[in-house]
Amino acid sequence: MIHINFEGRLKKIWAKMEEEKIDVIIGTRLRTLGYVSGAFIPWRSAIIIPLNGEPEIFTLLLDVERVKDDSWIKNVNIWGPAEAMYLEPQIAESIKKLGYEKGKIGVEYGQEMILASGHILAAEYDKLKNLLPAAEFKNSTPIIDYITSIKEPEEIKLLRRASEITDVGQKAVKDELCVGMTETEVAGIAEYAMRKAGSDWAWTLTGGQEIASGYRTAYAMGGCTPATTKIIQPEDNVLVDLHSMYQLYYGDLSHNYFVDQPTKEQKKLADAYVEISYTLIDSMQAGANRGEIASNLVNIATKHGYGNDILFAFSHGFGGVGNESYPIIVDLEPWNEMELEANMVEIAAVVLNKPGVGGFRLERPVWIKESSNEVLPKTPIEPEIIG
């Protein structure tokens, strides 16, 4: 068991709160709830983080005892869809007891690509403003975003273990993958192997285990979830994108297979994919400019004749339960002016799809160190030929 210093995390949050002059944060996002509490809290919930005092959790009544058991925070209260149990009045009352009804309150509003992000709902925000009319509300999303983007040593250990689990899943797929199998069967093989290896959850934010074969690997922009009952055919390439979770930390490993010898066009596409992938990983160093990395990769794709077939974004943030999409490698504002920092862990991501030929996806966590980096999974980057 890897132990997290939750008191140390609170100190980091408090320091940012003092810097931003925020008296109390109402955290509603899945990532904030998990990061601060150490518990998996999937229901609509809130964690109150006062500048002076201990955190308090409000979660759905059916899950209170389990959250108390799993979290280091024992001040866990119920809310439910009934009079005197609604969430917003209880949050407001808690803030009044803390003496912050006229203070500056941080709430998590904004946008994320994932539907189940947990940002505060408009109805909740309006209700809280009505219940706390003298308070000043401020967006606290950037506070948690930045703190969670710089990983603690214990987090690196958890992410490495989660990556080892995805390696186990890929090996199981490689051992059994064959023509005539359905995509859902492939997902099941991987899921079973990873569960046996210790995965807690097939984080379903984007469809669980993402499996595609043949024409489905070549959708524009790369989406292919969820796995379907499509039967894998001879000459199909197969995309296997696996997701594990270990003690609230994610593994994300995409790998590509051929169930037969690749065609000439598939081999050409695969060669370009491999060059782009290795260049991306080599470029992910502390101090590297995100926009420059992305621009160079698009140029390589263009050199191979695939400038219109490459997804223009080449990473996303990564870590604990929830969605750590911040930040990304892309040649668009504001990202193209930002640099990679030591102890970030980001997903190196390449999506290279050519309709009528096939598609390839790279996703694997890269730990950016002071003067080097480490790819956490050990599955090879090159597409593998089965049979």
Coordinates of C-alpha atoms in Angstrom, one line a residue:
M1 CA 0.0 0.0 0.0
I2 CA 1.4 3.4 -1.0
H3 CA 0.5 6.1 1.5
I4 CA -0.3 9.7 0.5
N5 CA 0.5 12.7 2.7
F6 CA -2.9 14.3 2.6
E7 CA -2.0 16.9 5.2
G8 CA 0.8 18.0 2.9
R9 CA -1.7 18.3 0.0
L10 CA -3.9 20.5 2.2
K11 CA -1.0 22.8 2.9
K12 CA -0.3 23.2 -0.8
I13 CA -4.0 24.1 -1.4
W14 CA -4.0 26.5 1.6
A15 CA -0.9 28.3 0.2
K16 CA -2.6 28.8 -3.1
M17 CA -5.8 30.0 -1.3
E18 CA -3.8 32.6 0.6
E19 CA -2.1 33.7 -2.6
E20 CA -5.5 34.1 -4.3
K21 CA -7.2 35.5 -1.1
I22 CA -9.8 32.8 -1.1
D23 CA -11.4 31.9 2.3
V24 CA -13.0 28.6 1.4
I25 CA -13.2 26.3 -1.6
I26 CA -16.3 24.3 -2.5
G27 CA -14.9 21.4 -4.6
T28 CA -17.3 19.6 -6.7
R29 CA -15.2 17.9 -9.4
L30 CA -14.4 14.2 -9.2
R31 CA -10.7 15.0 -9.4
T32 CA -10.8 17.4 -6.5
L33 CA -12.9 15.1 -4.3
G34 CA -10.5 12.2 -4.9
Y35 CA -7.3 14.3 -4.6
V36 CA -8.3 15.8 -1.3
S37 CA -10.2 13.0 0.4
G38 CA -8.4 9.9 -0.9
A39 CA -11.8 8.3 -1.6
F40 CA -13.6 7.4 -4.8
I41 CA -16.7 9.7 -4.8
P42 CA -18.8 9.2 -7.9
W43 CA -22.1 10.7 -6.8
R44 CA -22.9 14.5 -7.0
S45 CA -20.9 15.7 -3.9
A46 CA -19.0 18.6 -2.5
I47 CA -15.9 19.0 -0.3
I48 CA -15.6 22.2 1.8
I49 CA -11.9 23.3 2.2
P50 CA -11.6 26.2 4.6
L51 CA -8.5 28.3 4.8
N52 CA -8.5 27.7 8.6
G53 CA -10.0 24.3 9.5
E54 CA -10.5 20.8 8.4
P55 CA -12.3 19.7 5.2
E56 CA -15.9 18.5 5.2
I57 CA -17.6 16.3 2.7
F58 CA -21.2 16.1 1.6
T59 CA -22.1 13.1 -0.4
L60 CA -25.2 11.2 -1.4
L61 CA -26.8 9.5 1.6
L62 CA -26.3 5.9 0.4
D63 CA -22.6 6.3 0.1
V64 CA -21.7 8.2 3.4
E65 CA -20.5 5.2 5.4
R66 CA -18.3 3.9 2.6
V67 CA -16.7 7.3 2.0
K68 CA -16.0 7.6 5.7
D69 CA -14.3 4.2 5.6
D70 CA -12.2 5.0 2.5
S71 CA -11.2 8.6 3.3
W72 CA -8.9 10.1 5.9
I73 CA -11.6 12.7 6.4
K74 CA -14.2 11.6 8.8
N75 CA -16.4 14.7 8.7
V76 CA -18.7 13.2 6.0
N77 CA -22.3 14.3 5.9
I78 CA -25.3 13.2 3.9
W79 CA -27.4 15.0 1.3
G80 CA -30.4 13.7 -0.6
P81 CA -33.4 14.7 -2.7
A82 CA -35.6 15.6 0.2
E83 CA -36.5 18.7 2.2
A84 CA -33.8 19.5 4.8
M85 CA -31.4 17.3 3.0
Y86 CA -30.7 19.3 -0.2
L87 CA -27.0 20.0 -0.9
E88 CA -26.8 23.8 -1.4
P89 CA -28.5 24.8 1.9
Q90 CA -26.2 22.5 3.8
I91 CA -23.1 23.9 2.1
A92 CA -24.2 27.4 2.8
E93 CA -24.9 26.6 6.5
S94 CA -21.4 25.0 6.8
I95 CA -19.8 28.2 5.4
K96 CA -21.8 30.4 7.8
K97 CA -20.6 28.3 10.7
L98 CA -17.0 28.8 9.5
G99 CA -17.6 32.6 9.5
Y100 CA -17.1 33.0 5.7
E101 CA -20.6 34.1 4.7
K102 CA -19.1 37.5 3.7
G103 CA -15.9 36.1 2.5
K104 CA -14.4 35.0 -0.8
I105 CA -15.6 31.6 -1.9
G106 CA -13.9 29.5 -4.5
V107 CA -16.1 27.3 -6.7
E108 CA -15.2 25.0 -9.6
Y109 CA -16.8 26.3 -12.8
G110 CA -15.5 26.1 -16.3
Q111 CA -15.4 23.5 -19.1
E112 CA -13.8 20.1 -19.6
M113 CA -13.9 17.7 -22.5
I114 CA -15.3 15.0 -20.3
L115 CA -19.0 15.1 -19.6
A116 CA -18.7 13.8 -16.0
S117 CA -16.2 16.3 -14.8
G118 CA -18.2 17.6 -11.8
H119 CA -18.0 21.3 -12.4
I120 CA -20.5 23.2 -10.3
L121 CA -23.9 23.2 -12.0
A122 CA -25.6 26.5 -12.9
A123 CA -28.5 25.7 -10.6
E124 CA -26.2 25.0 -7.7
Y125 CA -24.2 28.2 -8.3
D126 CA -27.4 30.4 -8.5
K127 CA -28.7 28.8 -5.3
L128 CA -25.5 29.3 -3.4
K129 CA -25.4 33.0 -4.5
N130 CA -28.9 33.4 -3.2
L131 CA -28.1 31.7 0.1
L132 CA -24.8 33.7 0.6
P133 CA -25.7 37.1 -0.9
A134 CA -22.8 38.9 0.9
A135 CA -20.1 36.5 -0.3
E136 CA -17.8 37.0 -3.3
F137 CA -17.5 34.0 -5.6
K138 CA -14.3 33.2 -7.5
N139 CA -13.3 30.4 -9.9
S140 CA -11.0 28.0 -8.0
T141 CA -10.6 25.5 -10.8
P142 CA -7.1 26.7 -11.8
I143 CA -5.8 26.2 -8.2
I144 CA -6.5 22.4 -8.2
D145 CA -5.5 22.1 -11.9
Y146 CA -2.0 23.4 -11.3
I147 CA -1.4 21.6 -8.0
T148 CA -2.5 18.3 -9.4
S149 CA -0.4 18.7 -12.6
I150 CA 2.9 18.5 -10.5
K151 CA 3.1 15.0 -9.2
E152 CA 4.3 13.9 -5.7
P153 CA 6.8 11.0 -5.5
E154 CA 4.0 8.7 -4.1
E155 CA 1.8 9.6 -7.1
I156 CA 4.6 8.6 -9.5
K157 CA 4.7 5.2 -7.8
L158 CA 0.9 4.8 -8.1
L159 CA 0.9 5.8 -11.8
R160 CA 3.8 3.4 -12.5
R161 CA 1.8 0.5 -10.9
A162 CA -1.3 1.5 -12.9
S163 CA 0.8 1.4 -16.0
E164 CA 2.2 -2.0 -15.2
I165 CA -1.4 -3.2 -15.0
T166 CA -2.1 -1.9 -18.5
D167 CA 1.0 -3.7 -19.7
V168 CA -0.5 -6.9 -18.3
G169 CA -3.7 -6.2 -20.2
Q170 CA -1.9 -5.7 -23.5
K171 CA 0.0 -8.9 -23.1
A172 CA -3.2 -10.8 -22.5
V173 CA -4.7 -9.3 -25.7
K174 CA -1.5 -10.1 -27.7
D175 CA -1.7 -13.7 -26.5
E176 CA -5.3 -14.3 -27.6
L177 CA -6.1 -11.8 -30.4
C178 CA -7.2 -13.4 -33.6
V179 CA -9.4 -13.1 -36.7
G180 CA -13.1 -13.8 -35.9
M181 CA -13.0 -12.3 -32.4
T182 CA -15.3 -9.3 -31.7
E183 CA -14.0 -6.0 -30.3
T184 CA -16.1 -6.6 -27.1
E185 CA -14.3 -9.9 -26.6
V186 CA -10.9 -8.1 -26.8
A187 CA -12.1 -5.6 -24.2
G188 CA -13.2 -8.5 -21.9
I189 CA -9.8 -10.3 -22.3
A190 CA -8.0 -7.1 -21.3
E191 CA -10.4 -6.2 -18.5
Y192 CA -10.2 -9.6 -16.9
A193 CA -6.4 -9.6 -17.0
M194 CA -6.1 -6.2 -15.5
R195 CA -8.7 -6.9 -12.8
K196 CA -6.6 -9.9 -11.8
A197 CA -3.5 -7.7 -11.7
G198 CA -5.2 -5.3 -9.3
S199 CA -7.1 -2.7 -11.3
D200 CA -9.9 -1.1 -9.3
W201 CA -12.0 0.4 -12.1
A202 CA -12.2 0.5 -15.9
W203 CA -12.7 4.2 -15.7
T204 CA -15.6 4.7 -18.0
L205 CA -15.3 8.4 -18.7
T206 CA -14.7 7.7 -22.4
G207 CA -16.1 4.2 -22.8
G208 CA -14.0 1.8 -20.7
Q209 CA -11.6 -0.2 -22.8
E210 CA -11.5 1.4 -26.2
I211 CA -11.2 -1.2 -28.9
A212 CA -11.4 -0.6 -32.7
S213 CA -10.7 -2.8 -35.7
G214 CA -10.5 -2.2 -39.5
Y215 CA -12.3 0.9 -40.7
R216 CA -13.2 1.9 -37.1
T217 CA -9.6 2.6 -36.4
A218 CA -9.6 5.3 -39.1
Y219 CA -12.4 7.6 -37.9
A220 CA -11.5 11.3 -38.4
M221 CA -10.0 12.7 -35.2
G222 CA -9.7 9.2 -33.6
G223 CA -12.9 8.6 -31.6
C224 CA -13.9 4.9 -31.6
T225 CA -15.6 4.2 -28.3
P226 CA -17.2 2.0 -27.1
A227 CA -16.0 -1.4 -28.3
T228 CA -18.6 -3.0 -30.6
T229 CA -19.6 -6.5 -31.8
K230 CA -17.8 -5.9 -35.0
I231 CA -15.8 -9.0 -36.0
I232 CA -12.1 -8.7 -36.6
Q233 CA -11.3 -9.5 -40.3
P234 CA -8.1 -10.6 -42.1
E235 CA -5.9 -7.5 -42.9
D236 CA -7.6 -5.5 -40.1
N237 CA -5.4 -3.4 -37.9
V238 CA -6.6 -3.4 -34.3
L239 CA -6.4 -0.5 -31.9
V240 CA -6.4 -1.5 -28.2
D241 CA -6.6 1.4 -25.7
L242 CA -6.7 0.2 -22.1
H243 CA -7.5 2.0 -18.9
S244 CA -6.7 0.8 -15.4
M245 CA -7.0 2.4 -12.0
Y246 CA -4.9 1.7 -8.9
Q247 CA -5.6 3.4 -5.6
L248 CA -7.4 6.3 -7.6
Y249 CA -4.5 6.6 -10.1
Y250 CA -4.9 5.9 -13.8
G251 CA -3.2 3.8 -16.4
D252 CA -3.8 4.7 -20.1
L253 CA -2.0 2.6 -22.7
S254 CA -2.9 2.4 -26.4
H255 CA -1.2 -0.1 -28.6
N256 CA -1.7 -1.3 -32.2
Y257 CA -1.8 -4.7 -33.8
F258 CA -2.1 -6.4 -37.2
V259 CA -3.9 -9.7 -37.3
D260 CA -2.2 -10.4 -40.6
Q261 CA 0.7 -9.0 -42.6
P262 CA 0.1 -5.3 -43.2
T263 CA -0.5 -4.0 -46.6
K264 CA 2.0 -1.7 -48.3
E265 CA -0.1 1.4 -47.4
Q266 CA -0.6 0.2 -43.8
K267 CA 3.1 -0.3 -43.4
K268 CA 3.8 3.2 -44.8
L269 CA 1.3 4.7 -42.4
A270 CA 2.7 2.7 -39.5
D271 CA 6.3 3.8 -40.2
A272 CA 5.2 7.5 -40.1
Y273 CA 3.3 6.8 -36.8
V274 CA 6.4 5.3 -35.2
E275 CA 8.6 8.2 -36.2
I276 CA 6.2 10.8 -34.9
S277 CA 5.7 8.8 -31.7
Y278 CA 9.4 8.6 -30.8
T279 CA 9.9 12.2 -31.8
L280 CA 7.1 13.3 -29.4
I281 CA 8.4 11.2 -26.5
D282 CA 12.0 12.5 -27.0
S283 CA 10.7 16.1 -27.1
M284 CA 8.8 15.8 -23.8
Q285 CA 11.5 17.4 -21.6
A286 CA 11.3 20.0 -18.8
G287 CA 11.4 23.5 -20.4
A288 CA 10.2 22.4 -23.8
N289 CA 7.7 24.7 -25.5
R290 CA 4.4 23.0 -26.2
G291 CA 3.6 24.8 -29.4
E292 CA 7.1 24.1 -30.9
I293 CA 6.7 20.4 -30.2
A294 CA 3.3 20.2 -31.8
S295 CA 4.4 22.2 -34.9
N296 CA 7.4 19.9 -35.4
L297 CA 5.2 16.8 -35.3
V298 CA 2.7 18.2 -37.8
N299 CA 5.7 18.9 -40.1
I300 CA 6.9 15.3 -39.8
A301 CA 3.4 14.0 -40.7
T302 CA 3.3 16.4 -43.6
K303 CA 6.7 15.1 -44.8
H304 CA 5.2 11.6 -45.0
G305 CA 2.2 12.9 -46.8
Y306 CA -0.2 12.7 -43.8
G307 CA -0.4 16.4 -42.8
N308 CA -4.2 16.2 -43.1
D309 CA -4.5 12.9 -41.3
I310 CA -2.7 13.7 -38.0
L311 CA -4.6 15.0 -34.9
F312 CA -3.1 18.4 -34.1
A313 CA -3.0 17.8 -30.3
F314 CA -0.3 15.5 -28.9
S315 CA -0.8 15.1 -25.2
H316 CA -3.2 15.5 -22.3
G317 CA -2.7 15.9 -18.6
F318 CA -3.0 12.7 -16.5
G319 CA -3.0 11.4 -13.0
G320 CA -5.8 10.8 -10.4
V321 CA -9.4 9.8 -10.7
G322 CA -11.4 12.4 -12.7
N323 CA -10.2 14.1 -15.7
E324 CA -6.8 15.8 -15.7
S325 CA -7.0 17.1 -19.3
Y326 CA -5.0 20.2 -18.3
P327 CA -2.5 20.9 -19.9
I328 CA -1.9 19.8 -23.5
I329 CA 0.7 19.9 -26.2
V330 CA -0.8 21.9 -29.1
D331 CA 0.2 24.8 -31.3
L332 CA -2.8 26.9 -30.2
E333 CA -3.2 29.7 -27.6
P334 CA -2.7 29.6 -24.7
W335 CA -0.9 26.3 -24.7
N336 CA 1.7 27.2 -27.4
E337 CA 3.3 29.7 -25.0
M338 CA 3.5 27.2 -22.1
E339 CA 6.4 24.9 -21.2
L340 CA 6.5 21.4 -19.8
E341 CA 7.6 21.3 -16.2
A342 CA 9.5 18.8 -14.1
N343 CA 7.3 16.2 -12.4
M344 CA 4.4 16.6 -14.7
V345 CA 3.0 13.3 -16.0
E346 CA 1.3 13.7 -19.4
I347 CA 0.0 11.3 -21.9
A348 CA 2.1 11.2 -25.0
A349 CA -0.7 11.1 -27.7
V350 CA -0.5 10.5 -31.4
V351 CA -3.6 9.9 -33.6
L352 CA -2.7 9.2 -37.2
N353 CA -5.7 7.9 -39.2
K354 CA -6.1 7.4 -43.0
P355 CA -9.6 6.4 -44.1
G356 CA -9.4 3.3 -46.3
V357 CA -6.0 2.3 -44.9
G358 CA -6.3 2.3 -41.1
G359 CA -5.5 4.2 -38.0
F360 CA -2.9 4.2 -35.2
R361 CA -3.1 5.7 -31.7
L362 CA -0.3 6.3 -29.2
E363 CA -1.3 6.9 -25.6
R364 CA 1.1 6.3 -22.7
P365 CA 2.0 8.3 -19.6
V366 CA 5.4 10.0 -19.6
W367 CA 7.0 11.3 -16.4
I368 CA 8.9 14.4 -17.1
K369 CA 12.0 14.6 -14.9
E370 CA 14.5 17.4 -14.3
S371 CA 16.8 16.4 -17.2
S372 CA 15.1 13.4 -18.8
N373 CA 11.8 11.5 -19.0
E374 CA 10.4 8.1 -18.4
V375 CA 7.7 6.3 -20.3
L376 CA 5.8 4.4 -17.5
P377 CA 4.4 1.4 -19.5
K378 CA 6.9 -0.9 -21.2
T379 CA 4.8 -2.2 -24.1
P380 CA 6.6 -1.4 -27.3
I381 CA 5.6 1.5 -29.5
E382 CA 5.8 -0.3 -32.8
P383 CA 2.6 -2.0 -34.0
E384 CA 2.8 -5.8 -33.6
I385 CA 1.9 -8.5 -36.1
I386 CA -0.2 -11.3 -34.6
G387 CA 0.0 -14.8 -36.3

